[in-house]
Amino acid sequence: MNEQAKAPPSGLAGRLVVEGLIDADQAREAQRASVEQRVPFVSYLVETVNVDGKELARVASQEFGAPRFELESFDRENLPDGLVEQELITKHHALPLFHRGKRLFIAVSDPTNLAALDEIKFHTGISTEPILVDERSLTKAISEWIAAQDDLAGGLEELEAGELEDIDISAVDEEARGDGADNSAIDETPIVRFVNKVLVDAIKQGASDIHFEPYEKDYRVRFRTDGMLQEMVRPPRNLAPRLAARLKVMSQMDISERRVPQDGRIQMRLSRNRAVDFRVNTLPTLFGEKIVLRILDPTSAQMGIDALGYEPEQKAMYLRALSQPQGMILVTGPTGSGKTVSLYTGLNILNEPERNISTAEDPVEINLSGVNQVHVNPRVGLDFAEALRSFLRQDPDVIMVGEIRDLKTAEIAIKAAQTGHLVLSTLHTNSAAETITRLLNMGVPTFNLATSVSLIIAQRLARRLCNECKAPADHIPHDVLVQEGFTDEMLKGATLMKAVGCDVCRDGFKGRVGVYEVVRITPEISELIMGQADATKIAKQARAHGFHSVRTAALLKCAAGLISLEEVNRITID
């Protein structure tokens, strides 16, 4: 037994003896004591035997063939925050240095510490590689990293949301889950509370989008409310990677992938009867990942047609078109003009047990019970046209196409409208007349277009004046109002209002209202289409039928005191 105890040490201990850093007795004692005290062998040598850490790292690097690194020269700002939780770092005395490709490089002082590498790999789903560093440098770096996390936590205390921590949040798009996604890796209470508070505040304020934006020297969070972006908070700049990691974990993205955009969804259940979905997109920018969340509140699709802002005659035309067994209804306008809400409102009106309704969307924004919704995926060959072909073999009554982007989709949609189906779709055009010319320019035959399209709705969203603080506008000369497009009939008994601003609104605006041009395809307009008339002639004929332009509809809402003249000029042109 005594001879065994006196046997020359092997492995790293033996190499240290050969190099003259310790003698054989010190090596054997260090091996025994480190096991008894449950501390790493290298840590015991540096702290108790006072072996030079840099020399120890050099010898260990030669013995195990692992790369060596001077930790003092590494910028702590470049550490991959959010990948490995603090508990693992302190437990294994190992610090993630950087992430390259499919490998995570871990700073360790003891090359035999395989348990650290294995557990970190298990929690992150990323292969780990050791990099040998000086023990004292590693201890200092870990302490500074922990102190930085504590500072961040303290800076977020005033932003914590308390009971919001208990909100039920889950990912919706399981297919977006990456191998590196792991909830335990981002379980940091201040970060969790901060993100939850931002999401709930956005819902309370009626925001449509949330922007998390990293820049070189700062970081900001903005909400898009009533169509306008507004800065809400500026968290610490070095919080950016952890906020991105938290949002990516919530939406089941791959947190280890930062080089390409990713898409995901989050569902926040606010109560037993109400859940809000967030469509999440990440974008690699110069100084980190910008993340934008689109808020998809199902209640917005159930507002009812009366809440959208149609004039009585426009509402009647839309309802009449929806009641027809066939034909095509097109909703047009720029991005963010409320086209989806108009379509979903129409689908809700049509959603009866006796109807088979199918939609092709990119992406599906709001789930509608009783409607067969298809998320198109061009990467696997499921585009709008292919989805439409499948719909026609599924005994449909109503078909909704998210957008007509090409001739192939337009031809199938028109064929469906001509063969006993009601088709709803959108285009990105500015007016009803331009919608006709856009389809003609795509190559749709004039006869098919004239006989299939029944109604075109061009729309915008205007910021509604706050009822609590709006005030009469300053006197505007009559000739100026006429130049703006008002008629004497519009101005009769009207009082134009302006935004003021109060405690219950933002800059004098509260909510939005739709502004619409609704054009029914009459025999006269059909004749112009057959003759390939330009947009100007089609628009002139629509005005002759009494169909208001978007500009005129906005002026009517201004005369009614719902929106300001400045808002009319912001959303429309003469």
JSON list of N, CA and C in Angstrom, two decimals, residues 43 75 125 148 195 301 443 450 501 505:
[
{"chain": "A", "resi": 43, "resn": "SER", "atom": "N", "xyz": [-7.19, 24.33, -9.39]},
{"chain": "A", "resi": 43, "resn": "SER", "atom": "CA", "xyz": [-7.52, 25.38, -8.43]},
{"chain": "A", "resi": 43, "resn": "SER", "atom": "C", "xyz": [-6.78, 25.15, -7.11]},
{"chain": "A", "resi": 75, "resn": "ASP", "atom": "N", "xyz": [-11.98, 41.22, -24.29]},
{"chain": "A", "resi": 75, "resn": "ASP", "atom": "CA", "xyz": [-12.97, 42.24, -23.94]},
{"chain": "A", "resi": 75, "resn": "ASP", "atom": "C", "xyz": [-14.23, 41.54, -23.42]},
{"chain": "A", "resi": 125, "resn": "GLY", "atom": "N", "xyz": [-27.13, 22.82, -26.17]},
{"chain": "A", "resi": 125, "resn": "GLY", "atom": "CA", "xyz": [-27.26, 22.11, -27.43]},
{"chain": "A", "resi": 125, "resn": "GLY", "atom": "C", "xyz": [-26.15, 22.42, -28.41]},
{"chain": "A", "resi": 148, "resn": "ALA", "atom": "N", "xyz": [-21.29, 42.27, -13.13]},
{"chain": "A", "resi": 148, "resn": "ALA", "atom": "CA", "xyz": [-21.98, 42.97, -14.20]},
{"chain": "A", "resi": 148, "resn": "ALA", "atom": "C", "xyz": [-23.44, 42.55, -14.29]},
{"chain": "A", "resi": 195, "resn": "VAL", "atom": "N", "xyz": [-39.07, 41.96, -19.95]},
{"chain": "A", "resi": 195, "resn": "VAL", "atom": "CA", "xyz": [-39.69, 41.60, -21.23]},
{"chain": "A", "resi": 195, "resn": "VAL", "atom": "C", "xyz": [-41.20, 41.46, -21.08]},
{"chain": "A", "resi": 301, "resn": "ALA", "atom": "N", "xyz": [-60.00, 41.33, -34.93]},
{"chain": "A", "resi": 301, "resn": "ALA", "atom": "CA", "xyz": [-60.72, 40.73, -36.05]},
{"chain": "A", "resi": 301, "resn": "ALA", "atom": "C", "xyz": [-62.20, 40.53, -35.73]},
{"chain": "A", "resi": 443, "resn": "GLY", "atom": "N", "xyz": [-51.17, 40.91, -66.72]},
{"chain": "A", "resi": 443, "resn": "GLY", "atom": "CA", "xyz": [-51.51, 40.05, -67.84]},
{"chain": "A", "resi": 443, "resn": "GLY", "atom": "C", "xyz": [-52.87, 39.41, -67.73]},
{"chain": "A", "resi": 450, "resn": "ALA", "atom": "N", "xyz": [-63.20, 42.10, -65.94]},
{"chain": "A", "resi": 450, "resn": "ALA", "atom": "CA", "xyz": [-64.46, 42.84, -65.93]},
{"chain": "A", "resi": 450, "resn": "ALA", "atom": "C", "xyz": [-65.62, 42.02, -65.40]},
{"chain": "A", "resi": 501, "resn": "GLY", "atom": "N", "xyz": [-53.66, 67.18, -26.83]},
{"chain": "A", "resi": 501, "resn": "GLY", "atom": "CA", "xyz": [-52.85, 66.34, -25.96]},
{"chain": "A", "resi": 501, "resn": "GLY", "atom": "C", "xyz": [-53.28, 66.44, -24.51]},
{"chain": "A", "resi": 505, "resn": "CYS", "atom": "N", "xyz": [-54.21, 60.46, -23.73]},
{"chain": "A", "resi": 505, "resn": "CYS", "atom": "CA", "xyz": [-53.90, 60.22, -25.14]},
{"chain": "A", "resi": 505, "resn": "CYS", "atom": "C", "xyz": [-52.42, 60.46, -25.40]}
]
